[in-house]
C-alpha atoms as a PDB file:
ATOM      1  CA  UNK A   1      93.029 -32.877-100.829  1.00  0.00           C
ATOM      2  CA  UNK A   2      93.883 -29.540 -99.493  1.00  0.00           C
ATOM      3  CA  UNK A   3      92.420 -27.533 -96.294  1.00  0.00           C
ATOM      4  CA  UNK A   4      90.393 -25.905 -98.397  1.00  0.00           C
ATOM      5  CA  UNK A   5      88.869 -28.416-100.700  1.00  0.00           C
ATOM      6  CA  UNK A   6      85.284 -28.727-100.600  1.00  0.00           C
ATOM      7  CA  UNK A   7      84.698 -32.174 -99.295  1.00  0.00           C
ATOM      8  CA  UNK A   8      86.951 -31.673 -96.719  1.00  0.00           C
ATOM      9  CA  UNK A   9      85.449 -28.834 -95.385  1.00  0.00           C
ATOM     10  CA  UNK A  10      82.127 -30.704 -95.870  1.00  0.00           C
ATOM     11  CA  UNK A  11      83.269 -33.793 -93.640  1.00  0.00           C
ATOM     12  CA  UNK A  12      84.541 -31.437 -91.026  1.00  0.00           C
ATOM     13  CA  UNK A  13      81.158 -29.819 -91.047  1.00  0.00           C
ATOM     14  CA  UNK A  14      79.584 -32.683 -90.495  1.00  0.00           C
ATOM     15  CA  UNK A  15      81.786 -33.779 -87.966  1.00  0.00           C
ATOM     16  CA  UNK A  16      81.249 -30.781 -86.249  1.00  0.00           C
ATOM     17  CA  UNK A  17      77.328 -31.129 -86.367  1.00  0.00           C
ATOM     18  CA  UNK A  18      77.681 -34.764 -85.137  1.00  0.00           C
ATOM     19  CA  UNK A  19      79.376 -33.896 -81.953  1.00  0.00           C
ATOM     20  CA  UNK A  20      77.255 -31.115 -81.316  1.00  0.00           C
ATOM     21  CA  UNK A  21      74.514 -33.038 -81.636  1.00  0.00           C
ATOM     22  CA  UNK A  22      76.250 -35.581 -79.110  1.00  0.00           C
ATOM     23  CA  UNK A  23      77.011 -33.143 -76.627  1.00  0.00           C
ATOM     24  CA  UNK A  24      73.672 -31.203 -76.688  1.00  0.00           C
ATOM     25  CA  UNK A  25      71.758 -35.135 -75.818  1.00  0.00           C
ATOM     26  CA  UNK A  26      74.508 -35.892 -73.309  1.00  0.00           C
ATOM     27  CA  UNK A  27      74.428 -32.701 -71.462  1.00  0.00           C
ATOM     28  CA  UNK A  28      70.422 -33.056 -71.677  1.00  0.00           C
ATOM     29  CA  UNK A  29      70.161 -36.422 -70.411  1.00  0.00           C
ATOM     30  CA  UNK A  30      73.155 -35.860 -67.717  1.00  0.00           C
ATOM     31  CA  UNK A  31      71.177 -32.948 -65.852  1.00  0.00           C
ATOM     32  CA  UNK A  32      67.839 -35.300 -65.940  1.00  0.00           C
ATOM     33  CA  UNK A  33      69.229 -37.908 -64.688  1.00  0.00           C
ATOM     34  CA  UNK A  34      71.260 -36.156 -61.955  1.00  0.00           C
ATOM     35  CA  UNK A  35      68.742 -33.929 -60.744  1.00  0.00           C
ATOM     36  CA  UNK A  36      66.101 -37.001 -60.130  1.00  0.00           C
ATOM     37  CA  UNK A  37      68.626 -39.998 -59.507  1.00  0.00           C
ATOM     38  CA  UNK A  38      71.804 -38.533 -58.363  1.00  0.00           C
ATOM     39  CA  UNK A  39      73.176 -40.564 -61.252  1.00  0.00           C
ATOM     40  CA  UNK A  40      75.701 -39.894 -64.266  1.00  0.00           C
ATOM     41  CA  UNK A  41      75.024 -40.596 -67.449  1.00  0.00           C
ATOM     42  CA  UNK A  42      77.890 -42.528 -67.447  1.00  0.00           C
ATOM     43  CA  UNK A  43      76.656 -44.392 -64.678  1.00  0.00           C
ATOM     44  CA  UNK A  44      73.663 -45.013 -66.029  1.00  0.00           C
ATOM     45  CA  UNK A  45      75.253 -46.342 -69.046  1.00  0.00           C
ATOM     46  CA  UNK A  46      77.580 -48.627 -66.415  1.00  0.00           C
ATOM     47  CA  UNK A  47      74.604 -49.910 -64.846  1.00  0.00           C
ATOM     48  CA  UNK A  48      72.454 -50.620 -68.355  1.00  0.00           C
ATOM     49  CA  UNK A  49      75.377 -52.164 -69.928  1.00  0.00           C
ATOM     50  CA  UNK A  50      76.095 -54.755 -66.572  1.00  0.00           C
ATOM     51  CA  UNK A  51      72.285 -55.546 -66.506  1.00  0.00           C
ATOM     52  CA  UNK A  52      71.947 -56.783 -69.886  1.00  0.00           C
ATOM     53  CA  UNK A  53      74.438 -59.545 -68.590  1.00  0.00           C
ATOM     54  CA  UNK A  54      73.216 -63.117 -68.568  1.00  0.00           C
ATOM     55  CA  UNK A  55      74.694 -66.931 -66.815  1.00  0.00           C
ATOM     56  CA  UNK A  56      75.605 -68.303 -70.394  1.00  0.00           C
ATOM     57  CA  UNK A  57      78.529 -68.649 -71.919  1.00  0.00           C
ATOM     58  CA  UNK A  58      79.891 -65.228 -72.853  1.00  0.00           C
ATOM     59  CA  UNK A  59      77.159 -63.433 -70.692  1.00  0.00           C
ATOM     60  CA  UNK A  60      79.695 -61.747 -68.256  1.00  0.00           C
ATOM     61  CA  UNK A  61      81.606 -59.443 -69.321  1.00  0.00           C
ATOM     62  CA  UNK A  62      85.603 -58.272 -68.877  1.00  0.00           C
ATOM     63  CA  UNK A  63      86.353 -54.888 -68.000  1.00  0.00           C
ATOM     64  CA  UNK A  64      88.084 -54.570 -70.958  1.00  0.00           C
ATOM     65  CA  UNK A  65      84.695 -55.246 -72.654  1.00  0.00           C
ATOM     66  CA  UNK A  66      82.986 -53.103 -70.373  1.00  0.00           C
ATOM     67  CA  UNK A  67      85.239 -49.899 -70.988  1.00  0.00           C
ATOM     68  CA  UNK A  68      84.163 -50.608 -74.672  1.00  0.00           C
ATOM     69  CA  UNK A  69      80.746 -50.295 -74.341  1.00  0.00           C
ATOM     70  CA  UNK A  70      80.707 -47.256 -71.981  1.00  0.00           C
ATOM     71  CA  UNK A  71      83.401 -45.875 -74.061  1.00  0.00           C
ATOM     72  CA  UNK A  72      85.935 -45.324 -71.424  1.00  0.00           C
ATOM     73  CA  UNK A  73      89.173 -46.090 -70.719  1.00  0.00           C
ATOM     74  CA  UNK A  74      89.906 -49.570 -68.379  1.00  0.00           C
ATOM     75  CA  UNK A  75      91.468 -47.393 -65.740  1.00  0.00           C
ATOM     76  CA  UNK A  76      88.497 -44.787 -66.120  1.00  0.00           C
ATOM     77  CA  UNK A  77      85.889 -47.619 -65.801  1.00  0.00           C
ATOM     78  CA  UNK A  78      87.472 -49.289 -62.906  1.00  0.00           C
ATOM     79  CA  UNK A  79      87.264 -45.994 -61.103  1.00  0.00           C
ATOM     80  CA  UNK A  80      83.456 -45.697 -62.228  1.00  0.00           C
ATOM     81  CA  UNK A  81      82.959 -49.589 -61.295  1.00  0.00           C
ATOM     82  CA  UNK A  82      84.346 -49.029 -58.147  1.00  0.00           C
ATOM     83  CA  UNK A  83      82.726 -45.761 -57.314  1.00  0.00           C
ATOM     84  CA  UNK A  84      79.106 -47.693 -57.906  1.00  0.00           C
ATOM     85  CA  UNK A  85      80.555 -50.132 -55.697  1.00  0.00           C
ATOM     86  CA  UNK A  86      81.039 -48.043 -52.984  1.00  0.00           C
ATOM     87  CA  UNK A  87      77.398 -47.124 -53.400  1.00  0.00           C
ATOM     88  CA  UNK A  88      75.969 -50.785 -53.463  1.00  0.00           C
ATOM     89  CA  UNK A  89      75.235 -50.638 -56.770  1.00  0.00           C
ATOM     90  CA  UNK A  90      77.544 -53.124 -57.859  1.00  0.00           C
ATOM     91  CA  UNK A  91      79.169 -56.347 -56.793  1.00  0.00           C
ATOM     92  CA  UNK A  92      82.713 -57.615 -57.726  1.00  0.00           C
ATOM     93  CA  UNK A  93      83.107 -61.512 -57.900  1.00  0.00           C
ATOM     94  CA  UNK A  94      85.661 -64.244 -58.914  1.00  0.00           C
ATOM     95  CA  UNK A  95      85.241 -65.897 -62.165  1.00  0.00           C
ATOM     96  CA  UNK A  96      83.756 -69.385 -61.274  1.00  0.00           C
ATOM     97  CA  UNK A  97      86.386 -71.178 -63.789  1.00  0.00           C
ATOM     98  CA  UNK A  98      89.342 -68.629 -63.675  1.00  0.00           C
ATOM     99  CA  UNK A  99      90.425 -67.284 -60.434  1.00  0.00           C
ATOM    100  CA  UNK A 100      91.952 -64.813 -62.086  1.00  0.00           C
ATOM    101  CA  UNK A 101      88.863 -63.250 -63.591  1.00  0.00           C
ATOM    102  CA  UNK A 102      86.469 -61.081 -61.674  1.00  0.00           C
ATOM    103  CA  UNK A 103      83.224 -59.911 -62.848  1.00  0.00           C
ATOM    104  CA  UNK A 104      80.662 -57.146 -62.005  1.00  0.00           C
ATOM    105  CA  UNK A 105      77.097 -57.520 -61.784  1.00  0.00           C
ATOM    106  CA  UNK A 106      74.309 -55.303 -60.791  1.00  0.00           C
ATOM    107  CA  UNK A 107      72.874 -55.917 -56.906  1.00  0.00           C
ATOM    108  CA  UNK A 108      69.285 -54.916 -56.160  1.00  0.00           C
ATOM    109  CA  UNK A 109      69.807 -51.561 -55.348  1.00  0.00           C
ATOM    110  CA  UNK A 110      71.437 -50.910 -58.999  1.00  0.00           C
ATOM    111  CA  UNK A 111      68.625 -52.623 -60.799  1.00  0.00           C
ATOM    112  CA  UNK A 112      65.913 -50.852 -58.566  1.00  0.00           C
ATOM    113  CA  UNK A 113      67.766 -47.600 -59.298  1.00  0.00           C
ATOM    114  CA  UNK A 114      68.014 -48.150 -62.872  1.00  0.00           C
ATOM    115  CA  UNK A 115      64.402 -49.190 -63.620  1.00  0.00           C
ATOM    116  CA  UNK A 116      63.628 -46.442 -62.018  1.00  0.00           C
ATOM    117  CA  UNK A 117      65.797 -43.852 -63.845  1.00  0.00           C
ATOM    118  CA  UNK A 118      65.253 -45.192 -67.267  1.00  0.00           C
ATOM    119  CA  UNK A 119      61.954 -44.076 -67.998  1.00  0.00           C
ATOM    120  CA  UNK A 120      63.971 -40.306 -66.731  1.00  0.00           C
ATOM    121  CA  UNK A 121      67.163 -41.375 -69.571  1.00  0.00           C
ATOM    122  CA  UNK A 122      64.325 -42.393 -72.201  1.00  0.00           C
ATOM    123  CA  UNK A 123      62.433 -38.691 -71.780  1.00  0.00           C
ATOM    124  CA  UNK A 124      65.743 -36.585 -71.444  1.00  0.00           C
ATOM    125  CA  UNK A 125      66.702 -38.800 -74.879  1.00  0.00           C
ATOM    126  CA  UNK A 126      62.839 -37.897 -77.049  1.00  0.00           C
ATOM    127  CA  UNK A 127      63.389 -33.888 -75.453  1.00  0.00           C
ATOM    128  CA  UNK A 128      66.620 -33.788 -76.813  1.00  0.00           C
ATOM    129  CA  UNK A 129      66.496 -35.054 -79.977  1.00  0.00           C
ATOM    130  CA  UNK A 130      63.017 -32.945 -80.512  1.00  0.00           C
ATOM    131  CA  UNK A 131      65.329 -29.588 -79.496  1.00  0.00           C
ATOM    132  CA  UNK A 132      67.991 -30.959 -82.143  1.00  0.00           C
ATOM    133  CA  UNK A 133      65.235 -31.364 -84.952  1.00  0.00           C
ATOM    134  CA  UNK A 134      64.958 -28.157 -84.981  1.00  0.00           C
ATOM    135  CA  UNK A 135      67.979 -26.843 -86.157  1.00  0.00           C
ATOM    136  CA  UNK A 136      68.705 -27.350 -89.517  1.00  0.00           C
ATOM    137  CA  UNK A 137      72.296 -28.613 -89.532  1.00  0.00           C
ATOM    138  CA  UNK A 138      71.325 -30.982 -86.619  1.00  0.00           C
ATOM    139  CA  UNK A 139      67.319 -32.702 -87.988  1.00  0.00           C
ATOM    140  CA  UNK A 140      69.371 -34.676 -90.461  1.00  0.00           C
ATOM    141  CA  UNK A 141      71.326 -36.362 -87.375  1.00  0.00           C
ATOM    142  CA  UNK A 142      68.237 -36.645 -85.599  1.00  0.00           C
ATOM    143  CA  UNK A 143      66.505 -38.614 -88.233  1.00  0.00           C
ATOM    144  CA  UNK A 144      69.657 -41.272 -88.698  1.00  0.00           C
ATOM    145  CA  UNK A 145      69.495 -41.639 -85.189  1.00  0.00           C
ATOM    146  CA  UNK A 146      65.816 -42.313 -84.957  1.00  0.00           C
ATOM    147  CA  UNK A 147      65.793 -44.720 -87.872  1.00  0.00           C
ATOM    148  CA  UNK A 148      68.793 -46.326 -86.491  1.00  0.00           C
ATOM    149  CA  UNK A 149      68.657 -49.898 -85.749  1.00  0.00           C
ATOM    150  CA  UNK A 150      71.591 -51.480 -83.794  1.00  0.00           C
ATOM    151  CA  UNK A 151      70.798 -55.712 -83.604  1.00  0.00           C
ATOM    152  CA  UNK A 152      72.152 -57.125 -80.611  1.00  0.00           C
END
């Protein structure tokens, strides 16, 4: 393959649509959600991600895990955990059967603050994605993501 063979050029314009199309939700969803909730969209991801955690085994997560599903770096997500921390929107603890562990979980301000900005997330998302669809090199996207189905 060469710089100039078709596929290749194909792939990168796809690639180039994709993140686009990323950047054009993210930047959507980011000025919703910080005009109404004072909130990041990383934040808000932080603060879904943490509530979906659960008391059985393998329900907590490690930062490490974490920083993978907000799709950060560990140092970046530490900041970010410790940031919502500040703000009482998180809670550090000890892991019950390895001191060594420590754990994050949502306090009552986070999950008030999320339920209430989700329903602002889930509107920014639909606007978004209905600007995208209609572009021509971006409705494609739009439909994968709307007939995408991740299974927990």
């Amino acid at each position: 393959m060469t710089a100039t063979d078709p596929a290749l050029t194909a792939l990168a314009q796809g690639w180039c649509a994709l993140s686009l199309l990323h950047g054009r939700i993210e930047a959507h969803i980011e000025r919703a959600l910080q005009t109404k909730h004072d909130l990041s969209v990383r934040e808000y991801s932080l603060l879904d991600v943490l509530s979906r955690q659960h008391d059985g085994e393998g329900g907590h997560l490690q930062m490490k895990q974490v920083a993978d599903a907000v799709v950060l770096s560990q140092s970046a997500t530490t900041r970010l955990v410790t940031r919502l921390e500040d703000r009482g929107l998180l809670a550090r603890y000890l892991c019950p059967t390895d001191r060594r562990g420590i754990y994050t979980n949502v306090s009552e301000a986070g999950l008030k603050l999320l339920e209430e900005a989700q329903p602002t997330n889930d509107t920014a998302l639909r606007e978004a994605l209905d600007e995208a669809a209609k572009s021509p090199e971006l409705a494609p996207l739009v439909r994968v993501v709307e007939s995408a189905s991740v299974s927990a």
